Short mmCIF file of N, CA and C in Angstrom, two decimals:
data_model
loop_
_atom_site.label_atom_id
_atom_site.label_comp_id
_atom_site.label_asym_id
_atom_site.label_seq_id
_atom_site.Cartn_x
_atom_site.Cartn_y
_atom_site.Cartn_z
N MET N 3 92.63 97.89 90.06
CA MET N 3 94.06 97.79 90.19
C MET N 3 94.39 96.45 90.83
N SER N 4 95.39 95.78 90.31
CA SER N 4 95.76 94.46 90.81
C SER N 4 96.59 94.59 92.08
N TRP N 5 96.75 93.47 92.79
CA TRP N 5 97.56 93.46 94.01
C TRP N 5 98.99 93.88 93.69
N THR N 6 99.53 93.44 92.56
CA THR N 6 100.89 93.80 92.17
C THR N 6 101.01 95.31 92.01
N GLU N 7 100.00 95.93 91.40
CA GLU N 7 100.02 97.38 91.24
C GLU N 7 99.89 98.08 92.60
N TYR N 8 99.05 97.54 93.49
CA TYR N 8 98.96 98.11 94.83
C TYR N 8 100.30 98.02 95.54
N ARG N 9 100.93 96.86 95.42
CA ARG N 9 102.22 96.68 96.08
C ARG N 9 103.26 97.64 95.52
N ALA N 10 103.23 97.91 94.24
CA ALA N 10 104.19 98.81 93.61
C ALA N 10 104.03 100.23 94.13
N HIS N 11 102.81 100.62 94.53
CA HIS N 11 102.56 101.96 95.02
C HIS N 11 102.67 102.07 96.53
N SER N 12 102.92 100.97 97.18
CA SER N 12 102.94 100.91 98.63
C SER N 12 104.25 101.40 99.20
N VAL N 13 104.19 101.89 100.44
CA VAL N 13 105.42 102.23 101.13
C VAL N 13 105.98 101.01 101.85
N LEU N 14 105.18 99.96 102.00
CA LEU N 14 105.60 98.76 102.71
C LEU N 14 105.34 97.47 101.93
N PRO N 15 105.68 97.40 100.64
CA PRO N 15 105.29 96.21 99.88
C PRO N 15 105.90 94.92 100.42
N ALA N 16 107.15 94.94 100.80
CA ALA N 16 107.80 93.72 101.28
C ALA N 16 107.15 93.24 102.57
N GLU N 17 106.84 94.16 103.46
CA GLU N 17 106.21 93.80 104.73
C GLU N 17 104.83 93.20 104.51
N TRP N 18 104.08 93.73 103.55
CA TRP N 18 102.74 93.18 103.27
C TRP N 18 102.84 91.76 102.78
N SER N 19 103.71 91.54 101.82
CA SER N 19 103.78 90.21 101.23
C SER N 19 104.23 89.18 102.25
N ARG N 20 105.05 89.58 103.21
CA ARG N 20 105.47 88.65 104.25
C ARG N 20 104.40 88.52 105.33
N ALA N 21 103.70 89.60 105.63
CA ALA N 21 102.76 89.60 106.75
C ALA N 21 101.42 88.97 106.40
N LEU N 22 100.94 89.16 105.19
CA LEU N 22 99.60 88.70 104.82
C LEU N 22 99.65 87.44 103.97
N SER N 23 98.73 86.53 104.26
CA SER N 23 98.60 85.33 103.44
C SER N 23 98.02 85.72 102.08
N PRO N 24 98.11 84.85 101.08
CA PRO N 24 97.51 85.17 99.78
C PRO N 24 96.01 85.46 99.88
N ALA N 25 95.30 84.74 100.73
CA ALA N 25 93.86 84.99 100.90
C ALA N 25 93.62 86.36 101.51
N GLU N 26 94.44 86.74 102.48
CA GLU N 26 94.31 88.06 103.11
C GLU N 26 94.69 89.16 102.12
N GLN N 27 95.66 88.91 101.28
CA GLN N 27 96.04 89.88 100.25
C GLN N 27 94.88 90.12 99.30
N ALA N 28 94.19 89.06 98.90
CA ALA N 28 93.04 89.20 98.00
C ALA N 28 91.94 90.03 98.66
N VAL N 29 91.69 89.77 99.93
CA VAL N 29 90.69 90.56 100.66
C VAL N 29 91.13 92.02 100.74
N ALA N 30 92.41 92.26 100.99
CA ALA N 30 92.92 93.62 101.10
C ALA N 30 92.74 94.40 99.80
N VAL N 31 92.98 93.74 98.67
CA VAL N 31 92.79 94.40 97.38
C VAL N 31 91.35 94.86 97.23
N HIS N 32 90.41 94.00 97.57
CA HIS N 32 89.00 94.35 97.43
C HIS N 32 88.57 95.40 98.45
N LEU N 33 89.20 95.41 99.61
CA LEU N 33 88.93 96.48 100.58
C LEU N 33 89.30 97.83 99.97
N CYS N 34 90.43 97.86 99.30
CA CYS N 34 90.89 99.11 98.69
C CYS N 34 90.00 99.55 97.54
N GLU N 35 89.25 98.63 96.99
CA GLU N 35 88.29 98.97 95.94
C GLU N 35 86.98 99.49 96.53
N GLY N 36 86.87 99.47 97.87
CA GLY N 36 85.70 100.00 98.53
C GLY N 36 84.57 99.01 98.73
N LEU N 37 84.85 97.73 98.57
CA LEU N 37 83.81 96.72 98.71
C LEU N 37 83.55 96.41 100.19
N SER N 38 82.32 96.06 100.49
CA SER N 38 81.95 95.63 101.84
C SER N 38 82.37 94.17 102.02
N ASN N 39 82.32 93.70 103.26
CA ASN N 39 82.65 92.29 103.52
C ASN N 39 81.74 91.36 102.71
N ARG N 40 80.48 91.68 102.66
CA ARG N 40 79.52 90.84 101.93
C ARG N 40 79.85 90.83 100.43
N GLN N 41 80.22 91.99 99.88
CA GLN N 41 80.58 92.05 98.46
C GLN N 41 81.87 91.29 98.19
N ILE N 42 82.84 91.43 99.08
CA ILE N 42 84.10 90.70 98.93
C ILE N 42 83.84 89.20 98.97
N ALA N 43 82.99 88.78 99.89
CA ALA N 43 82.64 87.37 100.00
C ALA N 43 82.05 86.85 98.70
N ALA N 44 81.18 87.62 98.09
CA ALA N 44 80.55 87.20 96.84
C ALA N 44 81.59 87.10 95.72
N VAL N 45 82.48 88.06 95.64
CA VAL N 45 83.50 88.05 94.58
C VAL N 45 84.47 86.89 94.75
N LEU N 46 84.86 86.61 95.99
CA LEU N 46 85.86 85.58 96.25
C LEU N 46 85.25 84.21 96.56
N CYS N 47 83.93 84.11 96.50
CA CYS N 47 83.22 82.86 96.79
C CYS N 47 83.56 82.32 98.18
N LYS N 48 83.46 83.21 99.16
CA LYS N 48 83.70 82.87 100.55
C LYS N 48 82.49 83.28 101.36
N SER N 49 82.43 82.84 102.59
CA SER N 49 81.35 83.29 103.46
C SER N 49 81.71 84.66 104.02
N PRO N 50 80.71 85.48 104.33
CA PRO N 50 80.99 86.78 104.95
C PRO N 50 81.77 86.65 106.26
N ALA N 51 81.53 85.58 107.00
CA ALA N 51 82.25 85.37 108.26
C ALA N 51 83.75 85.14 108.01
N THR N 52 84.06 84.40 106.95
CA THR N 52 85.47 84.18 106.60
C THR N 52 86.14 85.49 106.23
N VAL N 53 85.46 86.30 105.44
CA VAL N 53 86.02 87.60 105.05
C VAL N 53 86.21 88.47 106.28
N LYS N 54 85.23 88.47 107.18
CA LYS N 54 85.35 89.26 108.41
C LYS N 54 86.58 88.83 109.20
N ASN N 55 86.81 87.52 109.31
CA ASN N 55 87.99 87.02 110.02
C ASN N 55 89.28 87.41 109.32
N GLN N 56 89.28 87.40 107.99
CA GLN N 56 90.48 87.76 107.24
C GLN N 56 90.76 89.26 107.34
N VAL N 57 89.72 90.08 107.36
CA VAL N 57 89.91 91.52 107.57
C VAL N 57 90.52 91.74 108.96
N ALA N 58 89.99 91.06 109.96
CA ALA N 58 90.53 91.19 111.32
C ALA N 58 91.99 90.76 111.38
N ALA N 59 92.33 89.71 110.65
CA ALA N 59 93.72 89.25 110.61
C ALA N 59 94.62 90.30 109.96
N CYS N 60 94.14 90.93 108.90
CA CYS N 60 94.90 92.00 108.24
C CYS N 60 95.14 93.16 109.21
N LEU N 61 94.11 93.54 109.93
CA LEU N 61 94.23 94.63 110.90
C LEU N 61 95.30 94.29 111.94
N ARG N 62 95.20 93.09 112.47
CA ARG N 62 96.12 92.66 113.52
C ARG N 62 97.55 92.57 112.99
N LYS N 63 97.73 91.94 111.85
CA LYS N 63 99.07 91.73 111.31
C LYS N 63 99.76 93.02 110.89
N LEU N 64 98.98 93.98 110.39
CA LEU N 64 99.57 95.25 109.95
C LEU N 64 99.54 96.31 111.03
N GLY N 65 98.94 95.96 112.18
CA GLY N 65 98.99 96.84 113.34
C GLY N 65 98.17 98.11 113.22
N VAL N 66 97.04 98.02 112.56
CA VAL N 66 96.16 99.19 112.44
C VAL N 66 94.84 98.90 113.16
N PRO N 67 94.24 99.93 113.77
CA PRO N 67 93.05 99.70 114.58
C PRO N 67 91.73 99.63 113.83
N THR N 68 91.65 100.23 112.64
CA THR N 68 90.37 100.29 111.94
C THR N 68 90.52 99.94 110.47
N ARG N 69 89.42 99.57 109.89
CA ARG N 69 89.36 99.25 108.46
C ARG N 69 89.76 100.46 107.62
N THR N 70 89.32 101.64 108.02
CA THR N 70 89.65 102.86 107.30
C THR N 70 91.15 103.11 107.29
N ARG N 71 91.79 102.91 108.43
CA ARG N 71 93.24 103.10 108.48
C ARG N 71 93.97 102.02 107.68
N LEU N 72 93.41 100.83 107.66
CA LEU N 72 94.01 99.76 106.86
C LEU N 72 93.98 100.16 105.38
N ILE N 73 92.87 100.65 104.93
CA ILE N 73 92.74 101.08 103.53
C ILE N 73 93.73 102.21 103.24
N ALA N 74 93.84 103.17 104.16
CA ALA N 74 94.78 104.28 103.96
C ALA N 74 96.21 103.76 103.88
N LEU N 75 96.56 102.79 104.71
CA LEU N 75 97.90 102.21 104.68
C LEU N 75 98.16 101.49 103.38
N LEU N 76 97.19 100.74 102.91
CA LEU N 76 97.37 99.95 101.70
C LEU N 76 97.41 100.80 100.44
N ARG N 77 96.82 101.97 100.48
CA ARG N 77 96.85 102.85 99.31
C ARG N 77 98.12 103.61 99.35
#
């Protein structure tokens, strides 16, 4: 499912698009697909450390404490 489709099913699509950078949005999409940080890094051609930082930024910006809750919010 694309980010646009995720946003269409979201309860907070406008807030996500304002809160998350395009890079963080891409990471969020892959999180919802169930990929690990290492897998996301491989798909997006980034280092695992960069993905880890972007996941942390998503958590902070959307105000959720865990990766699992972030995925639940995004779905």
